[in-house]
C-alpha cells in the first residue's frame, strides 16, 4: 500500500486537471426531478421563459458531477478517507445541456490533525470548467489524507 | 407569495424530513460517488465507517429536495443561490436514517442593483438520534415584493 500518495507526498501548489463530463438534458432533468424540482431544472419550456433562457443543471448536480470526476481521476492511487466538507462554493455560471465539464484542482494548504496522528487535512481549491474554459463552479474542499505509518 | 420582505432574521424553522434507503444510497453513489463505502455494502463493513454510508453530495441533495418542497409549500419567490459559505459532513448517514432539516435565518440584505434580496441561513440536518449529520451556511436569493422594489 506504500505506493499510494499519502499526506506527506502532497505539496502545496500541486495542480491537477482532469474530467470530460458530458452534460445531457436527460440527466439534468432526472437529477432535478429527484432532488431539485424547480421549473428551470425540470421543464424545458418553462426554462426557456425563465431568466436563464433554457434548461440549466441544479447547482448541487454540478457538485455531484464534480464528485464523479474526482472519483474517476483524483482518488485512485491516493490514500484518502473522504472529505469533511467544503468552503466558499460559488455557482458562477449556468451549466447547460451539451456542456463538457472538467476540473482544475490546486492544493492550497496542508493541515496536520491536532487530535489524530494518522490523518491530515488537505485543502484543495477546485474549479469546474466548461468546454470554453470558463469556470462554472468553484469551491475549497477539505480532504482527509492518511499519513504514512510511522512518520 | 413569500418575498424577501417576509424573511425574518433570527427565525428558525423545521422544514421537513426524509428517510434514506440503502437502494437510494447505492443508486446515487454508483452514478456520482463510486467509492466502496458508498457502493458496496460488503466492502463498507470493513471500511473505517463500519458499514454503508451515503455520499455527502447525496445528503446535500436530500437537503435541497426538502428545501424546494418547503419553498413550494410557502410559495417563496426563490431566485436561486450564488453559493455556500461552508458545508461540513459531521456524521455518516446510513440506510434507514431519517433526516430532518432545520434552518435559521442569520442575515438578510437587499441587492443594490436588482429587485432581489440575499438571505444567509444556517441549515442543519439532524438524524433520528438527534445527531447533526451536516451543517451548511449558505446564501439564497428571493425576489422583492413588487411594490417595494426600487
PDB file of C-alpha atoms in Angstrom:
ATOM      1  CA  UNK A   1       0.000   0.000   0.000  1.00  0.00           C
ATOM      2  CA  UNK A   2       3.074   2.236   0.250  1.00  0.00           C
ATOM      3  CA  UNK A   3       2.710   3.204  -3.409  1.00  0.00           C
ATOM      4  CA  UNK A   4      -0.381   5.233  -2.536  1.00  0.00           C
ATOM      5  CA  UNK A   5       0.005   9.006  -2.330  1.00  0.00           C
ATOM      6  CA  UNK A   6      -0.206   9.936   1.361  1.00  0.00           C
ATOM      7  CA  UNK A   7      -0.456  13.251   3.243  1.00  0.00           C
ATOM      8  CA  UNK A   8       3.361  13.550   3.290  1.00  0.00           C
ATOM      9  CA  UNK A   9       3.559  13.276  -0.504  1.00  0.00           C
ATOM     10  CA  UNK A  10       1.233  16.196  -1.206  1.00  0.00           C
ATOM     11  CA  UNK A  11       2.789  19.589  -1.894  1.00  0.00           C
ATOM     12  CA  UNK A  12       1.095  22.967  -1.775  1.00  0.00           C
ATOM     13  CA  UNK A  13       0.785  24.316  -5.307  1.00  0.00           C
ATOM     14  CA  UNK A  14       0.332  20.943  -6.983  1.00  0.00           C
ATOM     15  CA  UNK A  15      -2.187  21.269  -9.807  1.00  0.00           C
ATOM     16  CA  UNK A  16      -4.251  18.509 -11.341  1.00  0.00           C
ATOM     17  CA  UNK A  17      -6.549  18.821 -14.368  1.00  0.00           C
ATOM     18  CA  UNK A  18      -8.966  16.088 -15.360  1.00  0.00           C
ATOM     19  CA  UNK A  19     -12.518  15.345 -16.437  1.00  0.00           C
ATOM     20  CA  UNK A  20     -14.604  15.451 -19.586  1.00  0.00           C
ATOM     21  CA  UNK A  21     -18.143  15.009 -18.264  1.00  0.00           C
ATOM     22  CA  UNK A  22     -20.785  15.433 -20.964  1.00  0.00           C
ATOM     23  CA  UNK A  23     -23.917  17.028 -19.571  1.00  0.00           C
ATOM     24  CA  UNK A  24     -27.195  15.900 -21.142  1.00  0.00           C
ATOM     25  CA  UNK A  25     -30.697  17.334 -20.870  1.00  0.00           C
ATOM     26  CA  UNK A  26     -31.969  13.905 -19.788  1.00  0.00           C
ATOM     27  CA  UNK A  27     -29.539  13.756 -16.867  1.00  0.00           C
ATOM     28  CA  UNK A  28     -30.245  17.362 -15.805  1.00  0.00           C
ATOM     29  CA  UNK A  29     -33.966  16.597 -15.678  1.00  0.00           C
ATOM     30  CA  UNK A  30     -33.528  13.182 -13.990  1.00  0.00           C
ATOM     31  CA  UNK A  31     -31.381  14.636 -11.192  1.00  0.00           C
ATOM     32  CA  UNK A  32     -33.640  17.632 -10.700  1.00  0.00           C
ATOM     33  CA  UNK A  33     -36.872  15.639 -10.652  1.00  0.00           C
ATOM     34  CA  UNK A  34     -35.455  13.709  -7.737  1.00  0.00           C
ATOM     35  CA  UNK A  35     -33.661  16.462  -5.810  1.00  0.00           C
ATOM     36  CA  UNK A  36     -34.287  19.993  -7.128  1.00  0.00           C
ATOM     37  CA  UNK A  37     -37.634  20.145  -8.970  1.00  0.00           C
ATOM     38  CA  UNK A  38     -37.621  23.856  -9.837  1.00  0.00           C
ATOM     39  CA  UNK A  39     -39.096  24.680 -13.278  1.00  0.00           C
ATOM     40  CA  UNK A  40     -35.798  25.849 -14.846  1.00  0.00           C
ATOM     41  CA  UNK A  41     -34.223  22.450 -13.968  1.00  0.00           C
ATOM     42  CA  UNK A  42     -37.063  20.075 -14.958  1.00  0.00           C
ATOM     43  CA  UNK A  43     -39.166  21.743 -17.662  1.00  0.00           C
ATOM     44  CA  UNK A  44     -37.563  22.809 -20.976  1.00  0.00           C
ATOM     45  CA  UNK A  45     -40.476  25.068 -21.910  1.00  0.00           C
ATOM     46  CA  UNK A  46     -40.646  26.823 -18.531  1.00  0.00           C
ATOM     47  CA  UNK A  47     -36.846  27.118 -18.546  1.00  0.00           C
ATOM     48  CA  UNK A  48     -36.930  28.913 -21.909  1.00  0.00           C
ATOM     49  CA  UNK A  49     -39.258  31.513 -20.416  1.00  0.00           C
ATOM     50  CA  UNK A  50     -37.184  31.897 -17.216  1.00  0.00           C
ATOM     51  CA  UNK A  51     -34.358  34.426 -16.801  1.00  0.00           C
ATOM     52  CA  UNK A  52     -31.906  31.592 -17.643  1.00  0.00           C
ATOM     53  CA  UNK A  53     -33.349  31.295 -21.166  1.00  0.00           C
ATOM     54  CA  UNK A  54     -33.154  27.499 -21.167  1.00  0.00           C
ATOM     55  CA  UNK A  55     -32.690  24.359 -19.116  1.00  0.00           C
ATOM     56  CA  UNK A  56     -29.845  24.543 -16.567  1.00  0.00           C
ATOM     57  CA  UNK A  57     -28.444  21.960 -14.161  1.00  0.00           C
ATOM     58  CA  UNK A  58     -29.132  22.141 -10.431  1.00  0.00           C
ATOM     59  CA  UNK A  59     -26.085  23.582  -8.682  1.00  0.00           C
ATOM     60  CA  UNK A  60     -25.999  20.514  -6.458  1.00  0.00           C
ATOM     61  CA  UNK A  61     -25.998  18.374  -9.603  1.00  0.00           C
ATOM     62  CA  UNK A  62     -22.860  20.189 -10.756  1.00  0.00           C
ATOM     63  CA  UNK A  63     -21.345  19.314  -7.371  1.00  0.00           C
ATOM     64  CA  UNK A  64     -22.305  15.673  -7.878  1.00  0.00           C
ATOM     65  CA  UNK A  65     -20.777  15.655 -11.381  1.00  0.00           C
ATOM     66  CA  UNK A  66     -17.597  17.166  -9.899  1.00  0.00           C
ATOM     67  CA  UNK A  67     -17.553  14.327  -7.352  1.00  0.00           C
ATOM     68  CA  UNK A  68     -17.845  11.749 -10.140  1.00  0.00           C
ATOM     69  CA  UNK A  69     -14.880  13.255 -11.984  1.00  0.00           C
ATOM     70  CA  UNK A  70     -12.900  13.291  -8.718  1.00  0.00           C
ATOM     71  CA  UNK A  71     -13.755   9.606  -8.128  1.00  0.00           C
ATOM     72  CA  UNK A  72     -12.668   8.664 -11.642  1.00  0.00           C
ATOM     73  CA  UNK A  73      -9.445  10.665 -11.785  1.00  0.00           C
ATOM     74  CA  UNK A  74      -8.318  12.172  -8.468  1.00  0.00           C
ATOM     75  CA  UNK A  75      -8.956   9.482  -5.846  1.00  0.00           C
ATOM     76  CA  UNK A  76      -7.413   6.370  -7.449  1.00  0.00           C
ATOM     77  CA  UNK A  77      -3.873   5.987  -6.085  1.00  0.00           C
ATOM     78  CA  UNK A  78      -4.490   8.425  -3.235  1.00  0.00           C
ATOM     79  CA  UNK A  79      -4.771   7.414   0.447  1.00  0.00           C
ATOM     80  CA  UNK A  80      -7.917   9.445   1.119  1.00  0.00           C
ATOM     81  CA  UNK A  81     -10.525   8.919   3.820  1.00  0.00           C
ATOM     82  CA  UNK A  82     -13.258  11.047   2.275  1.00  0.00           C
ATOM     83  CA  UNK A  83     -13.827  14.741   2.866  1.00  0.00           C
ATOM     84  CA  UNK A  84     -15.045  16.648   5.904  1.00  0.00           C
ATOM     85  CA  UNK A  85     -16.754  19.284   3.759  1.00  0.00           C
ATOM     86  CA  UNK A  86     -16.044  22.380   1.700  1.00  0.00           C
ATOM     87  CA  UNK A  87     -15.920  26.175   1.939  1.00  0.00           C
ATOM     88  CA  UNK A  88     -16.673  29.057  -0.428  1.00  0.00           C
ATOM     89  CA  UNK A  89     -18.686  27.156  -3.015  1.00  0.00           C
ATOM     90  CA  UNK A  90     -19.778  29.519  -5.788  1.00  0.00           C
ATOM     91  CA  UNK A  91     -22.132  28.722  -8.635  1.00  0.00           C
ATOM     92  CA  UNK A  92     -20.635  31.109 -11.190  1.00  0.00           C
ATOM     93  CA  UNK A  93     -22.329  30.282 -14.496  1.00  0.00           C
ATOM     94  CA  UNK A  94     -25.274  28.131 -15.588  1.00  0.00           C
ATOM     95  CA  UNK A  95     -24.466  24.574 -16.707  1.00  0.00           C
ATOM     96  CA  UNK A  96     -26.459  23.632 -19.798  1.00  0.00           C
ATOM     97  CA  UNK A  97     -27.118  20.509 -21.895  1.00  0.00           C
ATOM     98  CA  UNK A  98     -24.173  19.833 -24.204  1.00  0.00           C
ATOM     99  CA  UNK A  99     -21.602  21.358 -21.841  1.00  0.00           C
ATOM    100  CA  UNK A 100     -18.483  19.263 -21.245  1.00  0.00           C
ATOM    101  CA  UNK A 101     -17.151  19.796 -17.734  1.00  0.00           C
ATOM    102  CA  UNK A 102     -13.627  19.364 -16.448  1.00  0.00           C
ATOM    103  CA  UNK A 103     -11.874  20.091 -13.153  1.00  0.00           C
ATOM    104  CA  UNK A 104      -8.787  22.029 -12.118  1.00  0.00           C
ATOM    105  CA  UNK A 105      -7.635  21.259  -8.570  1.00  0.00           C
ATOM    106  CA  UNK A 106      -4.849  23.167  -6.799  1.00  0.00           C
ATOM    107  CA  UNK A 107      -3.513  22.187  -3.365  1.00  0.00           C
ATOM    108  CA  UNK A 108      -3.629  25.351  -1.250  1.00  0.00           C
ATOM    109  CA  UNK A 109      -2.865  24.159   2.292  1.00  0.00           C
ATOM    110  CA  UNK A 110      -1.966  21.117   4.391  1.00  0.00           C
ATOM    111  CA  UNK A 111      -3.230  20.947   7.959  1.00  0.00           C
ATOM    112  CA  UNK A 112      -1.985  18.365  10.436  1.00  0.00           C
ATOM    113  CA  UNK A 113      -4.695  16.961  12.672  1.00  0.00           C
ATOM    114  CA  UNK A 114      -4.376  18.061  16.289  1.00  0.00           C
ATOM    115  CA  UNK A 115      -6.252  15.009  17.558  1.00  0.00           C
ATOM    116  CA  UNK A 116      -5.114  12.226  15.218  1.00  0.00           C
ATOM    117  CA  UNK A 117      -1.574  11.350  14.184  1.00  0.00           C
ATOM    118  CA  UNK A 118      -2.754   9.101  11.349  1.00  0.00           C
ATOM    119  CA  UNK A 119      -4.525  11.668   9.141  1.00  0.00           C
ATOM    120  CA  UNK A 120      -4.211  15.218   7.845  1.00  0.00           C
ATOM    121  CA  UNK A 121      -6.468  17.621   6.014  1.00  0.00           C
ATOM    122  CA  UNK A 122      -5.550  18.813   2.518  1.00  0.00           C
ATOM    123  CA  UNK A 123      -7.294  21.970   1.320  1.00  0.00           C
ATOM    124  CA  UNK A 124      -7.905  21.859  -2.405  1.00  0.00           C
ATOM    125  CA  UNK A 125      -9.158  24.821  -4.447  1.00  0.00           C
ATOM    126  CA  UNK A 126     -11.269  23.298  -7.178  1.00  0.00           C
ATOM    127  CA  UNK A 127     -12.749  24.890 -10.280  1.00  0.00           C
ATOM    128  CA  UNK A 128     -15.264  23.193 -12.553  1.00  0.00           C
ATOM    129  CA  UNK A 129     -14.689  24.444 -16.089  1.00  0.00           C
ATOM    130  CA  UNK A 130     -16.895  24.324 -19.168  1.00  0.00           C
ATOM    131  CA  UNK A 131     -15.613  23.415 -22.643  1.00  0.00           C
ATOM    132  CA  UNK A 132     -14.832  27.111 -23.221  1.00  0.00           C
ATOM    133  CA  UNK A 133     -12.558  27.171 -20.178  1.00  0.00           C
ATOM    134  CA  UNK A 134     -14.971  29.304 -18.206  1.00  0.00           C
ATOM    135  CA  UNK A 135     -15.362  28.426 -14.510  1.00  0.00           C
ATOM    136  CA  UNK A 136     -18.958  27.392 -13.784  1.00  0.00           C
ATOM    137  CA  UNK A 137     -18.376  26.480 -10.132  1.00  0.00           C
ATOM    138  CA  UNK A 138     -15.585  26.848  -7.598  1.00  0.00           C
ATOM    139  CA  UNK A 139     -15.052  25.600  -4.058  1.00  0.00           C
ATOM    140  CA  UNK A 140     -12.386  24.758  -1.499  1.00  0.00           C
ATOM    141  CA  UNK A 141     -12.580  21.100  -0.471  1.00  0.00           C
ATOM    142  CA  UNK A 142     -11.273  19.716   2.807  1.00  0.00           C
ATOM    143  CA  UNK A 143      -9.984  16.230   2.023  1.00  0.00           C
ATOM    144  CA  UNK A 144      -8.719  13.731   4.606  1.00  0.00           C
ATOM    145  CA  UNK A 145      -5.451  12.041   3.671  1.00  0.00           C
ATOM    146  CA  UNK A 146      -3.900   9.198   5.639  1.00  0.00           C
ATOM    147  CA  UNK A 147      -0.353   9.734   6.890  1.00  0.00           C
ATOM    148  CA  UNK A 148       2.406   7.255   6.216  1.00  0.00           C
ATOM    149  CA  UNK A 149       2.645   4.759   9.083  1.00  0.00           C
ATOM    150  CA  UNK A 150       5.498   5.587  11.454  1.00  0.00           C
ATOM    151  CA  UNK A 151       6.088   9.091  10.099  1.00  0.00           C
TER     152      UNK A 151
ATOM    153  CA  UNK B   1     -46.326  34.511  -2.065  1.00  0.00           C
ATOM    154  CA  UNK B   2     -43.347  34.840   0.249  1.00  0.00           C
ATOM    155  CA  UNK B   3     -40.973  37.617  -0.797  1.00  0.00           C
ATOM    156  CA  UNK B   4     -37.648  38.916   0.542  1.00  0.00           C
ATOM    157  CA  UNK B   5     -39.571  41.406   2.734  1.00  0.00           C
ATOM    158  CA  UNK B   6     -41.242  38.483   4.553  1.00  0.00           C
ATOM    159  CA  UNK B   7     -37.944  36.979   5.756  1.00  0.00           C
ATOM    160  CA  UNK B   8     -37.283  37.466   9.474  1.00  0.00           C
ATOM    161  CA  UNK B   9     -33.688  37.435  10.712  1.00  0.00           C
ATOM    162  CA  UNK B  10     -33.360  35.141  13.741  1.00  0.00           C
ATOM    163  CA  UNK B  11     -36.299  32.997  12.748  1.00  0.00           C
ATOM    164  CA  UNK B  12     -35.842  29.202  12.908  1.00  0.00           C
ATOM    165  CA  UNK B  13     -38.000  26.580  11.250  1.00  0.00           C
ATOM    166  CA  UNK B  14     -38.202  22.831  10.754  1.00  0.00           C
ATOM    167  CA  UNK B  15     -38.665  22.451   7.004  1.00  0.00           C
ATOM    168  CA  UNK B  16     -39.298  18.720   6.646  1.00  0.00           C
ATOM    169  CA  UNK B  17     -37.899  15.206   6.912  1.00  0.00           C
ATOM    170  CA  UNK B  18     -36.819  12.390   4.626  1.00  0.00           C
ATOM    171  CA  UNK B  19     -35.840   8.756   5.188  1.00  0.00           C
ATOM    172  CA  UNK B  20     -32.997   7.395   3.100  1.00  0.00           C
ATOM    173  CA  UNK B  21     -32.941   3.776   1.886  1.00  0.00           C
ATOM    174  CA  UNK B  22     -29.989   1.546   1.053  1.00  0.00           C
ATOM    175  CA  UNK B  23     -31.208   1.358  -2.560  1.00  0.00           C
ATOM    176  CA  UNK B  24     -31.151   5.168  -2.830  1.00  0.00           C
ATOM    177  CA  UNK B  25     -27.652   5.365  -1.319  1.00  0.00           C
ATOM    178  CA  UNK B  26     -26.366   2.781  -3.812  1.00  0.00           C
ATOM    179  CA  UNK B  27     -28.105   4.332  -6.842  1.00  0.00           C
ATOM    180  CA  UNK B  28     -26.792   7.847  -6.131  1.00  0.00           C
ATOM    181  CA  UNK B  29     -23.258   6.686  -5.346  1.00  0.00           C
ATOM    182  CA  UNK B  30     -22.948   4.385  -8.373  1.00  0.00           C
ATOM    183  CA  UNK B  31     -23.720   7.407 -10.561  1.00  0.00           C
ATOM    184  CA  UNK B  32     -21.908  10.203  -8.735  1.00  0.00           C
ATOM    185  CA  UNK B  33     -19.605   8.950  -5.968  1.00  0.00           C
ATOM    186  CA  UNK B  34     -18.470   5.383  -6.667  1.00  0.00           C
ATOM    187  CA  UNK B  35     -16.282   4.747  -3.630  1.00  0.00           C
ATOM    188  CA  UNK B  36     -16.633   1.285  -1.985  1.00  0.00           C
ATOM    189  CA  UNK B  37     -18.029   2.625   1.302  1.00  0.00           C
ATOM    190  CA  UNK B  38     -20.890   4.221  -0.723  1.00  0.00           C
ATOM    191  CA  UNK B  39     -21.480   1.479  -3.338  1.00  0.00           C
ATOM    192  CA  UNK B  40     -20.610  -1.899  -1.826  1.00  0.00           C
ATOM    193  CA  UNK B  41     -22.362  -2.974   1.404  1.00  0.00           C
ATOM    194  CA  UNK B  42     -19.864  -5.817   1.968  1.00  0.00           C
ATOM    195  CA  UNK B  43     -16.729  -3.744   1.380  1.00  0.00           C
ATOM    196  CA  UNK B  44     -18.235  -0.950   3.510  1.00  0.00           C
ATOM    197  CA  UNK B  45     -18.365  -3.273   6.542  1.00  0.00           C
ATOM    198  CA  UNK B  46     -14.576  -3.479   6.635  1.00  0.00           C
ATOM    199  CA  UNK B  47     -14.034   0.222   5.874  1.00  0.00           C
ATOM    200  CA  UNK B  48     -13.301   2.791   8.597  1.00  0.00           C
ATOM    201  CA  UNK B  49     -17.006   3.707   8.540  1.00  0.00           C
ATOM    202  CA  UNK B  50     -18.041   0.165   9.560  1.00  0.00           C
ATOM    203  CA  UNK B  51     -20.915  -0.016   7.069  1.00  0.00           C
ATOM    204  CA  UNK B  52     -22.538   1.577   4.065  1.00  0.00           C
ATOM    205  CA  UNK B  53     -22.831   5.391   4.234  1.00  0.00           C
ATOM    206  CA  UNK B  54     -24.397   7.940   1.896  1.00  0.00           C
ATOM    207  CA  UNK B  55     -22.301  10.232  -0.289  1.00  0.00           C
ATOM    208  CA  UNK B  56     -22.055  13.677   1.275  1.00  0.00           C
ATOM    209  CA  UNK B  57     -23.333  15.097  -2.024  1.00  0.00           C
ATOM    210  CA  UNK B  58     -26.362  12.830  -1.666  1.00  0.00           C
ATOM    211  CA  UNK B  59     -27.038  14.254   1.807  1.00  0.00           C
ATOM    212  CA  UNK B  60     -26.842  17.762   0.312  1.00  0.00           C
ATOM    213  CA  UNK B  61     -29.212  16.708  -2.496  1.00  0.00           C
ATOM    214  CA  UNK B  62     -31.757  15.494   0.069  1.00  0.00           C
ATOM    215  CA  UNK B  63     -31.426  18.804   1.889  1.00  0.00           C
ATOM    216  CA  UNK B  64     -32.147  20.592  -1.406  1.00  0.00           C
ATOM    217  CA  UNK B  65     -35.195  18.395  -2.006  1.00  0.00           C
ATOM    218  CA  UNK B  66     -36.649  19.249   1.402  1.00  0.00           C
ATOM    219  CA  UNK B  67     -35.828  22.958   0.814  1.00  0.00           C
ATOM    220  CA  UNK B  68     -37.574  23.034  -2.561  1.00  0.00           C
ATOM    221  CA  UNK B  69     -40.648  21.324  -1.112  1.00  0.00           C
ATOM    222  CA  UNK B  70     -40.759  23.929   1.654  1.00  0.00           C
ATOM    223  CA  UNK B  71     -40.326  26.760  -0.889  1.00  0.00           C
ATOM    224  CA  UNK B  72     -43.191  25.388  -2.947  1.00  0.00           C
ATOM    225  CA  UNK B  73     -45.378  24.995   0.146  1.00  0.00           C
ATOM    226  CA  UNK B  74     -44.910  28.624   1.188  1.00  0.00           C
ATOM    227  CA  UNK B  75     -44.771  29.869  -2.435  1.00  0.00           C
ATOM    228  CA  UNK B  76     -41.410  31.506  -1.848  1.00  0.00           C
ATOM    229  CA  UNK B  77     -40.224  33.807  -4.630  1.00  0.00           C
ATOM    230  CA  UNK B  78     -36.901  31.952  -4.854  1.00  0.00           C
ATOM    231  CA  UNK B  79     -34.330  33.238  -7.326  1.00  0.00           C
ATOM    232  CA  UNK B  80     -31.571  30.661  -6.851  1.00  0.00           C
ATOM    233  CA  UNK B  81     -28.345  30.764  -4.872  1.00  0.00           C
ATOM    234  CA  UNK B  82     -24.927  32.320  -5.504  1.00  0.00           C
ATOM    235  CA  UNK B  83     -23.228  29.730  -3.303  1.00  0.00           C
ATOM    236  CA  UNK B  84     -22.432  28.134   0.030  1.00  0.00           C
ATOM    237  CA  UNK B  85     -20.112  29.637   2.668  1.00  0.00           C
ATOM    238  CA  UNK B  86     -19.378  26.329   4.363  1.00  0.00           C
ATOM    239  CA  UNK B  87     -20.560  22.732   4.443  1.00  0.00           C
ATOM    240  CA  UNK B  88     -19.428  20.146   6.968  1.00  0.00           C
ATOM    241  CA  UNK B  89     -20.318  16.467   6.829  1.00  0.00           C
ATOM    242  CA  UNK B  90     -20.208  15.790  10.555  1.00  0.00           C
ATOM    243  CA  UNK B  91     -21.575  12.247  10.912  1.00  0.00           C
ATOM    244  CA  UNK B  92     -22.146   9.366   8.483  1.00  0.00           C
ATOM    245  CA  UNK B  93     -25.648   8.962   7.027  1.00  0.00           C
ATOM    246  CA  UNK B  94     -26.695   5.306   6.982  1.00  0.00           C
ATOM    247  CA  UNK B  95     -29.539   3.297   5.386  1.00  0.00           C
ATOM    248  CA  UNK B  96     -32.829   3.852   7.231  1.00  0.00           C
ATOM    249  CA  UNK B  97     -31.781   7.198   8.743  1.00  0.00           C
ATOM    250  CA  UNK B  98     -34.481   9.850   8.906  1.00  0.00           C
ATOM    251  CA  UNK B  99     -33.054  13.329   8.346  1.00  0.00           C
ATOM    252  CA  UNK B 100     -34.852  16.470   9.471  1.00  0.00           C
ATOM    253  CA  UNK B 101     -33.900  19.852   8.015  1.00  0.00           C
ATOM    254  CA  UNK B 102     -33.800  22.864  10.356  1.00  0.00           C
ATOM    255  CA  UNK B 103     -32.941  26.347   9.131  1.00  0.00           C
ATOM    256  CA  UNK B 104     -32.133  29.574  10.952  1.00  0.00           C
ATOM    257  CA  UNK B 105     -32.059  32.939   9.177  1.00  0.00           C
ATOM    258  CA  UNK B 106     -28.758  34.681  10.002  1.00  0.00           C
ATOM    259  CA  UNK B 107     -28.787  37.796   7.843  1.00  0.00           C
ATOM    260  CA  UNK B 108     -30.763  39.447   5.050  1.00  0.00           C
ATOM    261  CA  UNK B 109     -29.847  42.333   2.771  1.00  0.00           C
ATOM    262  CA  UNK B 110     -31.290  43.765  -0.436  1.00  0.00           C
ATOM    263  CA  UNK B 111     -29.419  43.878  -3.722  1.00  0.00           C
ATOM    264  CA  UNK B 112     -28.364  47.400  -4.701  1.00  0.00           C
ATOM    265  CA  UNK B 113     -28.797  46.681  -8.401  1.00  0.00           C
ATOM    266  CA  UNK B 114     -31.584  44.110  -8.820  1.00  0.00           C
ATOM    267  CA  UNK B 115     -35.112  43.617  -7.448  1.00  0.00           C
ATOM    268  CA  UNK B 116     -33.933  40.752  -5.228  1.00  0.00           C
ATOM    269  CA  UNK B 117     -32.599  40.270  -1.725  1.00  0.00           C
ATOM    270  CA  UNK B 118     -29.967  37.968  -0.277  1.00  0.00           C
ATOM    271  CA  UNK B 119     -30.634  35.725   2.726  1.00  0.00           C
ATOM    272  CA  UNK B 120     -27.851  33.975   4.633  1.00  0.00           C
ATOM    273  CA  UNK B 121     -29.013  30.977   6.645  1.00  0.00           C
ATOM    274  CA  UNK B 122     -27.625  28.094   8.637  1.00  0.00           C
ATOM    275  CA  UNK B 123     -29.145  24.728   7.726  1.00  0.00           C
ATOM    276  CA  UNK B 124     -28.602  21.533   9.672  1.00  0.00           C
ATOM    277  CA  UNK B 125     -29.861  18.046   9.021  1.00  0.00           C
ATOM    278  CA  UNK B 126     -30.406  16.036  12.187  1.00  0.00           C
ATOM    279  CA  UNK B 127     -30.858  12.257  12.261  1.00  0.00           C
ATOM    280  CA  UNK B 128     -33.363  10.262  14.340  1.00  0.00           C
ATOM    281  CA  UNK B 129     -30.835  10.104  17.212  1.00  0.00           C
ATOM    282  CA  UNK B 130     -30.592  13.888  17.370  1.00  0.00           C
ATOM    283  CA  UNK B 131     -27.116  13.969  15.822  1.00  0.00           C
ATOM    284  CA  UNK B 132     -26.321  16.716  13.316  1.00  0.00           C
ATOM    285  CA  UNK B 133     -25.065  14.956  10.181  1.00  0.00           C
ATOM    286  CA  UNK B 134     -24.476  18.015   8.003  1.00  0.00           C
ATOM    287  CA  UNK B 135     -24.247  21.765   8.719  1.00  0.00           C
ATOM    288  CA  UNK B 136     -24.382  24.307   5.926  1.00  0.00           C
ATOM    289  CA  UNK B 137     -24.195  28.105   5.895  1.00  0.00           C
ATOM    290  CA  UNK B 138     -25.345  29.423   2.552  1.00  0.00           C
ATOM    291  CA  UNK B 139     -26.953  32.309   0.726  1.00  0.00           C
ATOM    292  CA  UNK B 140     -30.175  32.225  -1.247  1.00  0.00           C
ATOM    293  CA  UNK B 141     -31.891  34.941  -3.246  1.00  0.00           C
ATOM    294  CA  UNK B 142     -35.536  35.937  -3.064  1.00  0.00           C
ATOM    295  CA  UNK B 143     -37.400  38.371  -5.290  1.00  0.00           C
ATOM    296  CA  UNK B 144     -38.592  41.584  -3.651  1.00  0.00           C
ATOM    297  CA  UNK B 145     -42.247  42.345  -3.188  1.00  0.00           C
ATOM    298  CA  UNK B 146     -43.163  44.120  -6.435  1.00  0.00           C
ATOM    299  CA  UNK B 147     -44.440  47.367  -4.868  1.00  0.00           C
ATOM    300  CA  UNK B 148     -41.295  47.782  -2.682  1.00  0.00           C
ATOM    301  CA  UNK B 149     -38.649  47.090  -5.315  1.00  0.00           C
ATOM    302  CA  UNK B 150     -36.762  50.129  -6.473  1.00  0.00           C
TER     303      UNK B 150
END
